[in-house]
Every structure is written in structure tokens, then in C-alpha cells.
Tab-separated table of C-alpha atoms and ligand atoms in Angstrom:
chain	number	residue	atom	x	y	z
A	70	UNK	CA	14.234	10.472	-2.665
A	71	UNK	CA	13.739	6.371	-2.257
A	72	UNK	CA	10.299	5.422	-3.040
A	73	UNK	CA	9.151	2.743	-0.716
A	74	UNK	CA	6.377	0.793	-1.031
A	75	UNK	CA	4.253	-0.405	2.199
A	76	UNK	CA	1.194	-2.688	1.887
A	77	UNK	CA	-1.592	-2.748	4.401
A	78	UNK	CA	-0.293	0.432	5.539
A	79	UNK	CA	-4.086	0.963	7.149
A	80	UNK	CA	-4.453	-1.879	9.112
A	81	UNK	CA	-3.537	-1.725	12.432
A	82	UNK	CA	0.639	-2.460	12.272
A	83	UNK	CA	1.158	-0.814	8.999
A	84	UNK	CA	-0.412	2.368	9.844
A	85	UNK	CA	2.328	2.429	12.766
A	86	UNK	CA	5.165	1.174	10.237
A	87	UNK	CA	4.204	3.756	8.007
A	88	UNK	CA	4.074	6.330	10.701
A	89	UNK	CA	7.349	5.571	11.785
A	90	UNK	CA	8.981	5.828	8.356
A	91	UNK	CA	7.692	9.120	7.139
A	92	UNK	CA	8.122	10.568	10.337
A	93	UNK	CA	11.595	9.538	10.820
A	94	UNK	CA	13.172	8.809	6.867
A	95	UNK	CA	12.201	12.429	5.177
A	96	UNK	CA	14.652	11.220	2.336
A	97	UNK	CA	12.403	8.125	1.819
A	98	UNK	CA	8.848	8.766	-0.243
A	99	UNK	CA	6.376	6.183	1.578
A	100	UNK	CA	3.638	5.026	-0.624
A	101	UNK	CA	0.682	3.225	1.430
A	102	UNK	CA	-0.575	0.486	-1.015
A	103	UNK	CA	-3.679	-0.487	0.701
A	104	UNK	CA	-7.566	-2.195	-0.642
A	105	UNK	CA	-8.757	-0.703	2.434
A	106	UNK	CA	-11.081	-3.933	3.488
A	107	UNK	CA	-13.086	-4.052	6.828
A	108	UNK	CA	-9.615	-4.089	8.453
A	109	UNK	CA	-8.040	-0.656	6.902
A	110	UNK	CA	-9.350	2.862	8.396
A	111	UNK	CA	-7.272	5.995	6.995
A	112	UNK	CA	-8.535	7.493	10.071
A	113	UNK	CA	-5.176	5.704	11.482
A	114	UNK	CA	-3.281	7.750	9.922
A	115	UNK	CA	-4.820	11.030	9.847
A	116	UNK	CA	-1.798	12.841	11.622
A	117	UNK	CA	0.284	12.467	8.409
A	118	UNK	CA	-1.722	12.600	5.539
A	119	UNK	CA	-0.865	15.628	4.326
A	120	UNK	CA	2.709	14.941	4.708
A	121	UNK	CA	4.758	15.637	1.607
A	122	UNK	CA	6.702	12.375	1.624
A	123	UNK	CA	3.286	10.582	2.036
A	124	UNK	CA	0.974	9.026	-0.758
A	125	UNK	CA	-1.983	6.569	-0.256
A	126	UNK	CA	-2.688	4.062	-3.214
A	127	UNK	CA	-5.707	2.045	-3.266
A	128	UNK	CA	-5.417	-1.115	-4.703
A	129	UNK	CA	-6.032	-4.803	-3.858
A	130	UNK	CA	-3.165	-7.072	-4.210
A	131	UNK	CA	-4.988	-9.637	-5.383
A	132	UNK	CA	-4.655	-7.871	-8.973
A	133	UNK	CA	-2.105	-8.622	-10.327
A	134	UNK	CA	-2.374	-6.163	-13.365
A	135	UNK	CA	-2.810	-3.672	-11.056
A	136	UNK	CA	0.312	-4.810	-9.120
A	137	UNK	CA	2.697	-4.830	-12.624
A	138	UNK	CA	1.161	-1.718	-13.960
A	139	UNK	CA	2.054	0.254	-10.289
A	140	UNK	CA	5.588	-1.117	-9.736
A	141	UNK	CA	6.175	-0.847	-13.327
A	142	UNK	CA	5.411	2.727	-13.189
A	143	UNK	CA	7.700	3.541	-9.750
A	144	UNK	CA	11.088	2.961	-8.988
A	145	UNK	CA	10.628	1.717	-5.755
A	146	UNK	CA	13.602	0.639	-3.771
A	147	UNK	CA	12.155	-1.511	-1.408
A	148	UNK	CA	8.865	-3.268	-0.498
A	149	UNK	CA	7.400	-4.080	3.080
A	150	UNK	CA	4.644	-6.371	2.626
A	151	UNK	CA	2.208	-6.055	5.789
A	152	UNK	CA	-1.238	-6.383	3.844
A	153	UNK	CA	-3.410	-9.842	4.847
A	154	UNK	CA	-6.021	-10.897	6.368
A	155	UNK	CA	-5.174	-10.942	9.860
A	156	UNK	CA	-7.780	-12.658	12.108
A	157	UNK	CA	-7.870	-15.966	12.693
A	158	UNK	CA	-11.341	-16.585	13.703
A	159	UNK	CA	-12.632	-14.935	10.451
A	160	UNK	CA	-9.933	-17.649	8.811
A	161	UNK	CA	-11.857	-20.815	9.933
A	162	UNK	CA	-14.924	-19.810	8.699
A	163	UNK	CA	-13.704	-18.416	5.632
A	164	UNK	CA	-10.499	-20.211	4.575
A	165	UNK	CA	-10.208	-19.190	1.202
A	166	UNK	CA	-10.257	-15.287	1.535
A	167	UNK	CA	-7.057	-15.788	3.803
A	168	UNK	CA	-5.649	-18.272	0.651
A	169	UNK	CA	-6.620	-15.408	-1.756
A	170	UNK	CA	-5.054	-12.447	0.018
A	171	UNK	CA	-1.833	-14.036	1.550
A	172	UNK	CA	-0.681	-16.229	-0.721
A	173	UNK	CA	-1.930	-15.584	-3.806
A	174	UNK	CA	-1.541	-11.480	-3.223
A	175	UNK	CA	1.844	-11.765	-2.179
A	176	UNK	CA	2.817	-14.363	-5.230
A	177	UNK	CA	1.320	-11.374	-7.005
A	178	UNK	CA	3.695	-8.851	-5.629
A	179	UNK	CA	6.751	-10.951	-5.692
A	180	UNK	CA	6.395	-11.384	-9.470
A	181	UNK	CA	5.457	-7.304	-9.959
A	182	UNK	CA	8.725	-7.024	-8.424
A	183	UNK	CA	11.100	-9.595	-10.051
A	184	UNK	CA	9.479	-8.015	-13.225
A	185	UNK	CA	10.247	-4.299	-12.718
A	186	UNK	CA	13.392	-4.787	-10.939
A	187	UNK	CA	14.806	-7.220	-13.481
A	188	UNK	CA	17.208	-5.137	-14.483
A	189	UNK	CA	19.136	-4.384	-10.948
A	190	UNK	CA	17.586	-7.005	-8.713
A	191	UNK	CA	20.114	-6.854	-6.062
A	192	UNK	CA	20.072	-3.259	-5.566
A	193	UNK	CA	16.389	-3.875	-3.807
A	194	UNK	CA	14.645	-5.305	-0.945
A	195	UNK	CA	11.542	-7.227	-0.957
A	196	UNK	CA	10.389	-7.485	3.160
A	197	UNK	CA	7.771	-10.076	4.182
A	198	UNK	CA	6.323	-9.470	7.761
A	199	UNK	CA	5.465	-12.879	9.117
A	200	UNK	CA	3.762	-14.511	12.164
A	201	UNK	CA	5.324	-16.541	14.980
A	202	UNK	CA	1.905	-18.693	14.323
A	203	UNK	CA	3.742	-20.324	11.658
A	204	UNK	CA	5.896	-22.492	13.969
A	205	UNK	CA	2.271	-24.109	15.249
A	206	UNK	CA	1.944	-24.341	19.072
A	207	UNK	CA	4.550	-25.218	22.490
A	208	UNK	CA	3.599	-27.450	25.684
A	209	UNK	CA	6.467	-27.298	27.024
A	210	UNK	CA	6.724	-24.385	28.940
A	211	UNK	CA	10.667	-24.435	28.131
A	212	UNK	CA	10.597	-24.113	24.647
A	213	UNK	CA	10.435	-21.510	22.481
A	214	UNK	CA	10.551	-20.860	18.814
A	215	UNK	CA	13.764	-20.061	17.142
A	216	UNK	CA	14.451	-19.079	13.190
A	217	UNK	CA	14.858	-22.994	12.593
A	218	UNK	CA	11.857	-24.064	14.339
A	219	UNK	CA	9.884	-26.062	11.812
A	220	UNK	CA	6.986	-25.011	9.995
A	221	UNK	CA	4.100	-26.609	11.953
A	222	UNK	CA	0.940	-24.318	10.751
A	223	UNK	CA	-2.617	-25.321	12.289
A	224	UNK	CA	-4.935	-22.618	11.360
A	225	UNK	CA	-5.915	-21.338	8.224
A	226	UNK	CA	-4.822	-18.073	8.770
A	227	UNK	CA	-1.257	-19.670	9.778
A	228	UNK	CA	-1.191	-22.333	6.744
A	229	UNK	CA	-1.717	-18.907	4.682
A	230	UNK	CA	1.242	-17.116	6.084
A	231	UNK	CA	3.199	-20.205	6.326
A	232	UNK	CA	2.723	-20.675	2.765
A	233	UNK	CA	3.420	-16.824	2.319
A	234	UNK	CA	6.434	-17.242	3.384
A	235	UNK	CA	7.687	-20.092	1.435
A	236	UNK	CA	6.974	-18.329	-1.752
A	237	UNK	CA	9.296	-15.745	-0.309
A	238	UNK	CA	11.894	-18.139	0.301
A	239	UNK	CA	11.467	-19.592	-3.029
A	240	UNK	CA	11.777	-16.852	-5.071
A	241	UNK	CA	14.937	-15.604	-2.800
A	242	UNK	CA	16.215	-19.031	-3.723
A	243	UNK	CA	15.062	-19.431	-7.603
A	244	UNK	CA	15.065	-15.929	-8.616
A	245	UNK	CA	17.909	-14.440	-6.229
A	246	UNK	CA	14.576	-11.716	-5.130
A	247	UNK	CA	16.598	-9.902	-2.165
A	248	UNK	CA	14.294	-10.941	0.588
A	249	UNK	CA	14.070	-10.988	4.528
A	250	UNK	CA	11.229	-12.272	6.348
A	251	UNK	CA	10.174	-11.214	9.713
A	252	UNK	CA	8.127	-13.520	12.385
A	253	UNK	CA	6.411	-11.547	15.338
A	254	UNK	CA	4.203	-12.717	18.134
A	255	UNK	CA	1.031	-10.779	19.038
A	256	UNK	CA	0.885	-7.289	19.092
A	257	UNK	CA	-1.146	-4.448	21.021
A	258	UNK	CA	-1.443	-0.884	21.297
A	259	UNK	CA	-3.570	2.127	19.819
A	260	UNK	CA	-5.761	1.648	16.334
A	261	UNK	CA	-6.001	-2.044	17.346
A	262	UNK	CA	-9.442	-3.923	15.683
A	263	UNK	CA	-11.743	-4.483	18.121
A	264	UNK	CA	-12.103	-8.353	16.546
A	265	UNK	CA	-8.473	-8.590	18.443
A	266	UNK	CA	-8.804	-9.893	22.259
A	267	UNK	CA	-7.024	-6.606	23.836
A	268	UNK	CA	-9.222	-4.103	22.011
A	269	UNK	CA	-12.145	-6.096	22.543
A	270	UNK	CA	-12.073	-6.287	26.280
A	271	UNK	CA	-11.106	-2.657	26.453
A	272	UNK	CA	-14.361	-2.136	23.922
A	273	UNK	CA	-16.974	-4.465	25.772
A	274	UNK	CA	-15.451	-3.304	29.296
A	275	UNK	CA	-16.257	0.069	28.497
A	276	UNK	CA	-19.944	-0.357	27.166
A	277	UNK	CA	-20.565	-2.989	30.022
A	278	UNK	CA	-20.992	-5.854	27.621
A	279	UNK	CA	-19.844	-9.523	28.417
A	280	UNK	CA	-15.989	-10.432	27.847
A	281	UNK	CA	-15.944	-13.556	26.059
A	282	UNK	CA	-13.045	-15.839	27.092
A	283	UNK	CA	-12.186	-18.984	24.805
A	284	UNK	CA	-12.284	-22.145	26.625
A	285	UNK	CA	-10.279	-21.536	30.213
A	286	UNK	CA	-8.801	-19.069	29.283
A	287	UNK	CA	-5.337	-20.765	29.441
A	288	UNK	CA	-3.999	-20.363	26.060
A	289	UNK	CA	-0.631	-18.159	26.636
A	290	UNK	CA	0.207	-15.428	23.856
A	291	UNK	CA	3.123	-13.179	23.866
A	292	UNK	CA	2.416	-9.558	23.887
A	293	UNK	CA	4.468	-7.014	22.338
A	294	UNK	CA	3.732	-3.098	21.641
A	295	UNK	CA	3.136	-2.321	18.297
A	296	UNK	CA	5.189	0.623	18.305
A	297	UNK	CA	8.470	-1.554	19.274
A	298	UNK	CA	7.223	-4.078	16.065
A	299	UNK	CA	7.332	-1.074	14.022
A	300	UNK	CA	11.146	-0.111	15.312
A	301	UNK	CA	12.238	-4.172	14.647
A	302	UNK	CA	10.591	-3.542	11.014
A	303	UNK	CA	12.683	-0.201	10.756
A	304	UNK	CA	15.651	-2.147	11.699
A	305	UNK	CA	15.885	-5.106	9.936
A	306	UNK	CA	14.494	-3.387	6.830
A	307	UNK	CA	17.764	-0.993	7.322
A	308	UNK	CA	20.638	-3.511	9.097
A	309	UNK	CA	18.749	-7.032	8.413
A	310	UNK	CA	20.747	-9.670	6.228
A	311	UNK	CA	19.399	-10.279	2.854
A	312	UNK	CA	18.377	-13.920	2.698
A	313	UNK	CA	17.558	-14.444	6.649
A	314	UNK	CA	14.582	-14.716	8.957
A	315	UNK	CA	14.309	-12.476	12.387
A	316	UNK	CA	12.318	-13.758	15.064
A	317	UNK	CA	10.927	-10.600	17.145
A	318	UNK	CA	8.734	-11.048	20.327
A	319	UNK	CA	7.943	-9.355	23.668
A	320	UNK	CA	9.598	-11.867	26.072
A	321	UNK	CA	6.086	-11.426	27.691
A	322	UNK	CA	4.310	-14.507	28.109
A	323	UNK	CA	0.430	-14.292	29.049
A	324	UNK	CA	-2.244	-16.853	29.456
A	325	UNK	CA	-5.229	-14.927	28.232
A	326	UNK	CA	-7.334	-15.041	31.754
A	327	UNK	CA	-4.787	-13.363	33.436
A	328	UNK	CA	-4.203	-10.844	30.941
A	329	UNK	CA	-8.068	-10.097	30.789
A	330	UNK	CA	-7.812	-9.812	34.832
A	331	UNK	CA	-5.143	-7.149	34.549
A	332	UNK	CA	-7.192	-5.330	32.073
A	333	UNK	CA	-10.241	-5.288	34.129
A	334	UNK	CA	-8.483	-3.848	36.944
A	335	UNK	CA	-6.506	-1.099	34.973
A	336	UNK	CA	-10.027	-0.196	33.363
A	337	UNK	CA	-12.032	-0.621	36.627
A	338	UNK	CA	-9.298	2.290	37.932
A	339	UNK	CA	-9.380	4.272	35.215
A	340	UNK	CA	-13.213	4.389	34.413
A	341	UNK	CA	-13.695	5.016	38.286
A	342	UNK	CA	-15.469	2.271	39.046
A	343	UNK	CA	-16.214	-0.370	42.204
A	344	UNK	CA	-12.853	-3.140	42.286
A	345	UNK	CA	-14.517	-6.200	40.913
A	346	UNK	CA	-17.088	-4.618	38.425
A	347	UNK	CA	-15.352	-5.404	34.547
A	348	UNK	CA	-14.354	-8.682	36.115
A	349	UNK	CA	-17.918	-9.567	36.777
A	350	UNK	CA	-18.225	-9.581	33.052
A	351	UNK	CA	-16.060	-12.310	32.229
A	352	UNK	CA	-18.151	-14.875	30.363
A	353	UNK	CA	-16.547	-18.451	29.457
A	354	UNK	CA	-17.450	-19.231	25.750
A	355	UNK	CA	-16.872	-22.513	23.509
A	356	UNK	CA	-13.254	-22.766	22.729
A	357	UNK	CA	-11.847	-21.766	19.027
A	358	UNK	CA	-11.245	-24.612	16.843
A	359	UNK	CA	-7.829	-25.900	16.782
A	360	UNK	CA	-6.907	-23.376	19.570
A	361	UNK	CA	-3.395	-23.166	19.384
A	362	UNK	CA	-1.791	-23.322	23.271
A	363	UNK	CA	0.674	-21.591	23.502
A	364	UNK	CA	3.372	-19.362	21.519
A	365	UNK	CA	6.717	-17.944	22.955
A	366	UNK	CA	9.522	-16.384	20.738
A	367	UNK	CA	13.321	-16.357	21.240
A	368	UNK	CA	14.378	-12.810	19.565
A	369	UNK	CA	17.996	-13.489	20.945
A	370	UNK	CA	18.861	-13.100	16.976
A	371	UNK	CA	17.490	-9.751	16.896
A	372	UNK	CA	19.089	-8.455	19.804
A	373	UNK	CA	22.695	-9.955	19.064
A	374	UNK	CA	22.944	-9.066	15.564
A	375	UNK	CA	20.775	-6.333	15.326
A	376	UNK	CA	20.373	-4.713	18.953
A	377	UNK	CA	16.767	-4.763	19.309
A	378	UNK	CA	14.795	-5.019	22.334
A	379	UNK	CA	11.530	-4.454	23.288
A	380	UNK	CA	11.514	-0.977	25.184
A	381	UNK	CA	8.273	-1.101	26.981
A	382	UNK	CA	7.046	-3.436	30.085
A	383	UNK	CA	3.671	-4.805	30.066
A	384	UNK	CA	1.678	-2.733	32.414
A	385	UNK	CA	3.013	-0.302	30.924
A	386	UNK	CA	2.057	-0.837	27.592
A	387	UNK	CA	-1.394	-1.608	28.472
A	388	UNK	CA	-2.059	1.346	30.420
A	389	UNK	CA	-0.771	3.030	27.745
A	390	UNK	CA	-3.253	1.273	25.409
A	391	UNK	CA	-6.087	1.723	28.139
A	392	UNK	CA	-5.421	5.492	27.643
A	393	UNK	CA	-5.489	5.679	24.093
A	394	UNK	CA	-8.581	3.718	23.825
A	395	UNK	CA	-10.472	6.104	26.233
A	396	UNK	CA	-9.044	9.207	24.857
A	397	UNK	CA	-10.138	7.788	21.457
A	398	UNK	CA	-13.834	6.811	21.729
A	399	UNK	CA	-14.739	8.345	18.795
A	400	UNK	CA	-12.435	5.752	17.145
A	401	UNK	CA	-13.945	3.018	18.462
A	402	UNK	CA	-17.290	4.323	17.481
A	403	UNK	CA	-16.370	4.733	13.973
A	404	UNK	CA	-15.252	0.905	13.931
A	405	UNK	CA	-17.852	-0.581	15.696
A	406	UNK	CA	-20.882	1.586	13.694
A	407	UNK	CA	-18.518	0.995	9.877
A	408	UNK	CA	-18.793	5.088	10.160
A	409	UNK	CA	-15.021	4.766	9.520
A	410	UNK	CA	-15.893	3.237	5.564
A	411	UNK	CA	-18.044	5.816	4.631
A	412	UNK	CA	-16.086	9.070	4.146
A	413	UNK	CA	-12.949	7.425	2.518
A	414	UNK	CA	-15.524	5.519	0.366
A	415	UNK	CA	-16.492	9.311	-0.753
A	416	UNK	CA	-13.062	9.842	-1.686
A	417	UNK	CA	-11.514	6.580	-2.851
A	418	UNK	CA	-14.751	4.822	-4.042
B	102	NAD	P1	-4.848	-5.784	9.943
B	102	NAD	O1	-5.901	-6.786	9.633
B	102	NAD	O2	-5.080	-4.790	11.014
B	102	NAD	O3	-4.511	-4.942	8.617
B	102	NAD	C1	-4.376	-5.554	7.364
B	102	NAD	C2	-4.361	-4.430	6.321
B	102	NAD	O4	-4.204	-5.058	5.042
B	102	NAD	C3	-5.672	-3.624	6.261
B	102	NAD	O5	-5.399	-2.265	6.172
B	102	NAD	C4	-6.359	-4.137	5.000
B	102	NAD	O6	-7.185	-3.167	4.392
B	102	NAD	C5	-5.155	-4.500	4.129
B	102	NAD	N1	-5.487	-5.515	3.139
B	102	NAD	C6	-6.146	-6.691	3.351
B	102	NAD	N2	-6.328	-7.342	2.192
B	102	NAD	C7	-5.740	-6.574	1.229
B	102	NAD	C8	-5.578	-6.704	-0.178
B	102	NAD	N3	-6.085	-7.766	-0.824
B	102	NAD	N4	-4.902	-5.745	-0.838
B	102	NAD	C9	-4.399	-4.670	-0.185
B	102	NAD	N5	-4.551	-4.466	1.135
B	102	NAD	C10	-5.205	-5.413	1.839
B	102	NAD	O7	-3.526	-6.622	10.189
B	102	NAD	P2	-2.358	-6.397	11.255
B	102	NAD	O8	-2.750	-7.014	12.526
B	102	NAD	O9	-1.927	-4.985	11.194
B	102	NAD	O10	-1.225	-7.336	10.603
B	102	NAD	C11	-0.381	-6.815	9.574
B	102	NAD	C12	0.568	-7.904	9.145
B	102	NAD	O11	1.358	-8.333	10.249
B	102	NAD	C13	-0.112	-9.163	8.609
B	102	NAD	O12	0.646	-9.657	7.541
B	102	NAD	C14	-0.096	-10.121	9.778
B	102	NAD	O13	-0.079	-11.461	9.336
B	102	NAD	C15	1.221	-9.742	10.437
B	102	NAD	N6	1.298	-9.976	11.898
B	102	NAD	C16	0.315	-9.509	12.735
B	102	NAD	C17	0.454	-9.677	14.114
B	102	NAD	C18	-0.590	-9.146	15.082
B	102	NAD	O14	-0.480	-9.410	16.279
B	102	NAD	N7	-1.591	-8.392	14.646
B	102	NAD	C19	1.572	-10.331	14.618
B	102	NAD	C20	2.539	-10.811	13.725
B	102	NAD	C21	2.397	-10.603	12.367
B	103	DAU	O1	0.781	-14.485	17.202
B	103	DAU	C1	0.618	-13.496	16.238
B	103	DAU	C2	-0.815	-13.432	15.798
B	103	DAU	O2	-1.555	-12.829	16.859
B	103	DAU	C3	-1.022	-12.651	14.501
B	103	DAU	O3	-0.355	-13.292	13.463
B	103	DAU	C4	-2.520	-12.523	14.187
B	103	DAU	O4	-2.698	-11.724	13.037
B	103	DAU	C5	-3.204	-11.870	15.364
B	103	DAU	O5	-4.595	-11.787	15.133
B	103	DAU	C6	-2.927	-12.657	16.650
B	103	DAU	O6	-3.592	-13.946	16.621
B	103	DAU	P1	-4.323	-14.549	17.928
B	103	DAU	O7	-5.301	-15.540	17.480
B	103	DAU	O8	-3.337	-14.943	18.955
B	103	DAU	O9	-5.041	-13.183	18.449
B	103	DAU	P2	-6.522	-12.902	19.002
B	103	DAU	O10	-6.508	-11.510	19.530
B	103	DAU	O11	-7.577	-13.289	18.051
B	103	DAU	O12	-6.604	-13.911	20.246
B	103	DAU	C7	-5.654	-13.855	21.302
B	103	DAU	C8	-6.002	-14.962	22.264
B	103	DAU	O13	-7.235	-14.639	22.926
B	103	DAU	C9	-6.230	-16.303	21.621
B	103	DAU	O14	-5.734	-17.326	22.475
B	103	DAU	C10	-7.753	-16.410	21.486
B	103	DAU	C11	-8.242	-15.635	22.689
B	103	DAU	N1	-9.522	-14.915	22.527
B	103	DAU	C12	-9.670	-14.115	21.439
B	103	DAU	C13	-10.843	-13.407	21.258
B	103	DAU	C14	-11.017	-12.523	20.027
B	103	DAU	C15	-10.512	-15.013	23.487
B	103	DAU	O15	-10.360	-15.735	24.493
B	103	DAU	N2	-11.667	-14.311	23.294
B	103	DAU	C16	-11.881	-13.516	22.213
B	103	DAU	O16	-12.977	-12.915	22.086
């Protein structure tokens, strides 16, 4: 069996990652490295805990002792690096966490790795998963970003990844560390923080609470479902070229007013209510500093060389989403009361 190591396999797209892989790799051993912060819940993953080719670890990868001592100790084949912190609100007012936990955590994991796989580095694979937020922002409403769009970072949280992912380069280039980095735009689906816009609206629609829209609401983000991220990760971790950078996105371009108008129809429909009613709670608030305009990806890469598309279409998706949410209050409650902390505390301290 191939032991493979996934970090921030709690969060909201690593809980789906790891999902997919024990579910559909019973050869592989997934191991769910994880320091469970405000942003993990175990409760994600729930429907395959007790799966035999499933083991949690918790650990912060910000210890780097920790991080020897663990790789040192398993043979794993390959890593897939999704732990961070992911929000980038909570990254202007707190810069350094996001410095702390992306770069410095995964320079910590890149050198646990060269070190216990110094023997046979090449016959491993050390996978970054990356933001499109890298690339900075577009105006023109042509453009999109490619692989060799230049680094342009403007947030805190982006500088963070952006530097995240030069260390990965480096070491690929200084080291020869088998590496291939991954850029996605914005995700959405089920076990989605309710920090996040999508799961926010859905939250503050359902309790009747104001929906607070940045600025205009014209920024434009491009939605994809997390479950077809999780199927790019599964491919390029399997068919990707060691050494190169995949683009994936949605080919779904929103601007955020008109994505929180869809919403409040699909949830004034589904909750039974009066046409008009979760619009009503739209509330303009002051813009986020540095408010990046707009992102769009070109995954032509992925789909050439790889064949991966996106499988779902919007509404879809969000209905989809809608459902989940509704059917999963209980969830939501755990999150919003920090219920969810308090029994895995119990068991992992
Ligand atoms: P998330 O915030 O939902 O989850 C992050 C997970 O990492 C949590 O389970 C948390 O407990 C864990 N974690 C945080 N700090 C840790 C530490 N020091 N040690 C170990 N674990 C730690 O994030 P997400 O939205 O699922 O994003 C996952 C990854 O994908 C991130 O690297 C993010 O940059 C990237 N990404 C996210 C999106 C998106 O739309 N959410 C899009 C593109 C890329
Ligand atoms: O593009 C990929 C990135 O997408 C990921 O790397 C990040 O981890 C992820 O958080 C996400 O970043 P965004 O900043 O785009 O996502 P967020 O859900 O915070 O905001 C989406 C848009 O909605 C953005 O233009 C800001 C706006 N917004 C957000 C919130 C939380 C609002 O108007 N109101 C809100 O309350």
C-alpha cells in the first residue's frame, strides 16, 4: 500500500481531496495531517473515518520537529500540501499568521521531505495546491491568467501563497524535489466556512440576517465546484508533469452582486418564501482593502494535456450547494456556535 500524505485534509477542499482518494485509491493509505485550527472540523469527514485506508494525524506544520520526526517515520510516496490559512480578510488584519503557516509551514515540509526521501528523491512527489490570486488582478475583461502570467500578489494572503510557491519552485530547481504546483480559482460546494461569501449568504439568508456585499458588488470571481477541484488534484497528482504548473478554473465568471442575486432567488424557492424577500437583505458594506477586481483562469493546459474539465454548470452547482446547506443545518450550527471544536478537542486535545 502507498502511504500518502495530505495536509489540511479538514478544511474545506482537503476534506473533499481526501474523500476522493480513499474512496477511490484502496491501494493508497491516506494519512490526514491536519492542526485542526478554527478552519478544520473532522465532522467533514465523518463518512470515512473508520475507513481502513484512513488515518488522521494532528499536527501543526509549523513544527518542524514534528514534521522530520513524522516523515522520517513513514514512507510516504507522495505529499499534497492543502493546509493554510485560507481567508483573506482574516490575512489583512493578521498578516503574519498567513506568513507563519504558508510559507514558513510549507518550507517546513519541503525540507521533512528532501530529508527522508534523500535517498530516492525522484521516486516521489511533493504537490503544492496554489491560488489563481497569485497572478494579482485583470481589467481587461479579455484577459485571463495563464501558467506564465507573472506573479503580481496584492494581499497578504496572496503574497503568502505566492511566496509558497516559489519555495516550491526553488527547491524543484536547487534540490531536484519532484514537485507540481496547482493554481485554482474560487471554489464552492458542501462543508464550505461560513467566513467564505457563498456559505455566508446561504448562512445569513437562512437566519434572516443582512448579506453584506463589499463595495458594489462588482468584483468578478470564478466559481468552480469543489468536487471537480478535487478530480483536477486526483489528476495531475496521477498524469501531471513533474516540474510544471496547472492552471484549473471553472470558466465561470461572476461579479459577486449577481451571484448573491441568484442565490437569493434559489433560496427564496427553496425556503418557500415571497420572490424578493433574501434580496431585501442585501446590505452594501465598506469595500475590502486592496479588493482585488477581478480573476479569470485559462485551464486550456489542463484540458489538452490532461483532459480535465469542469463537469458541473453553475446553477447547478449552487443548487446543489443550496441543498446541502439546508439538509445540513446541524453543520452550520456546529460552525457558527464552535460546537464543532469541542468533541474532537476531547479526543485529540
Ligand atoms: P480551509 O481554510 O478551509 O482549510 C485549511 C485547513 O488547513 C484546515 O483544516 C486547517 O485546520 C488546516 N491548517 C491550517 N493551518 C495549519 C497548520 N499550521 N498545520 C496543519 N494544518 C493547518 O482552506 P481551503 O479553502 O480548503 O483551502 C485549501 C488550500 O487550497 C489552501 O492552500 C488554499 O490556499 C488553496 N485554495 C483555496 C481555494 C478556495 O477557493 N477555497 C482556491 C484555490 C486554492
Ligand atoms: O481565488 C481563489 C481564492 O478564493 C482562494 O485562494 C481563497 O482561499 C478563497 O478564500 C477565495 O478568496 P476570495 O477573497 O475571492 O473569497 P471570499 O469568499 O472571501 O470573497 C469572494 C468575493 O466576495 C470577494 O470579491 C469578496 C466578496 N465578499 C466576501 C465576503 C466574505 C463580499 O462581498 N462580502 C463578504 O461578506
Amino acid at each position: 500500500m502507498k502511504k500518502i500524505l495530505i495536509t489540511g485534509g479538514a478544511g474545506f477542499i482537503g476534506s473533499h481531496v481526501v474523500r476522493r482518494f480513499v474512496n477511490q485509491y484502496p491501494n493508497y493509505h491516506i494519512y490526514n495531517l491536519d492542526a485542526l485550527t478554527y478552519a478544520g472540523n473532522l465532522e467533514n469527514l465523518r463518512d470515512i473515518e473508520d475507513a481502513t485506508n484512513y488515518t488522521f494525524v494532528k499536527g501543526d506544520i509549523t513544527d518542524a520537529v514534528f514534521l522530520d520526526d513524522l516523515l522520517a517515520e513513514n514512507d510516504f510516496y507522495g505529499v499534497i500540501h492543502l493546509a493554510a490559512e485560507s481567508h483573506v480578510d482574516r490575512s489583512i488584519s493578521d498578516p503574519l499568521a498567513f506568513v507563519v503557516t504558508n510559507v514558513i509551514g510549507t518550507v517546513n515540509l519541503l525540507n521533512a521531505a528532501r530529508k527522508a526521501w534523500k535517498d530516492d528523491l525522484a521516486d516521489h512527489l511533493f504537490y503544492h495546491v496554489s491560488t489563481d490570486e497569485v497572478y494579482g488582478e485583470l481589467h481587461d475583461p479579455n484577459e485571463f491568467f495563464l501558467e506564465t502570467t507573472s506573479y503580481d500578489p496584492r494581499s497578504p494572503y496572496s503574497a503568502s501563497k505566492a511566496s509558497s510557491d516559489h519555495f516550491v519552485r526553488a527547491y524543484h530547481n536547487t534540490y531536484k524535489m519532484p514537485v507540481v504546483i496547482s493554481n485554482c480559482s474560487n471554489n464552492y460546494g458542501p462543508n464550505h466556512f461560513p467566513e467564505k461569501l457563498i456559505p455566508l449568504m446561504i448562512h445569513n439568508i437562512m437566519q434572516k440576517k443582512p448579506l453584506p456585499v463589499y463595495g458594489k458588488g462588482e468584483n468578478v470571481r470564478d466559481w468552480l465546484y469543489v468536487e471537480d477541484h478535487a478530480r483536477a488534484i486526483d489528476t495531475i497528482f496521477h498524469d501531471g508533469q513533474v516540474g510544471e504548473t496547472y492552471n484549473i478554473g471553472g470558466h465561470n465568471e461572476w461579479k459577486n452582486l449577481d451571484l448573491v442575486l441568484l442565490l437569493c432567488k434559489i433560496m427564496d424557492e427553496k425556503l418557500g418564501r415571497e420572490a424578493g424577500s433574501a434580496e431585501s437583505l442585501i446590505t452594501y458594506v465598506t469595500d475590502r482593502a486592496g479588493h482585488d477586481l477581478r480573476y479569470a483562469i485559462d485551464a486550456t493546459r489542463l484540458k489538452t494535456e490532461l483532459g480535465w474539465e469542469p463537469s458541473l454548470q453553475f446553477e447547478e452547482g449552487l443548487t446543489k450547494t443550496v441543498d446541502w446547506y439546508l439538509n445540513n443545518q446541524a453543520w452550520l450550527d456546529n460552525v457558527t456556535s464552535g460546537n464543532y471544536k469541542k468533541y474532537y478537542e476531547e479526543m485529540y486535545g
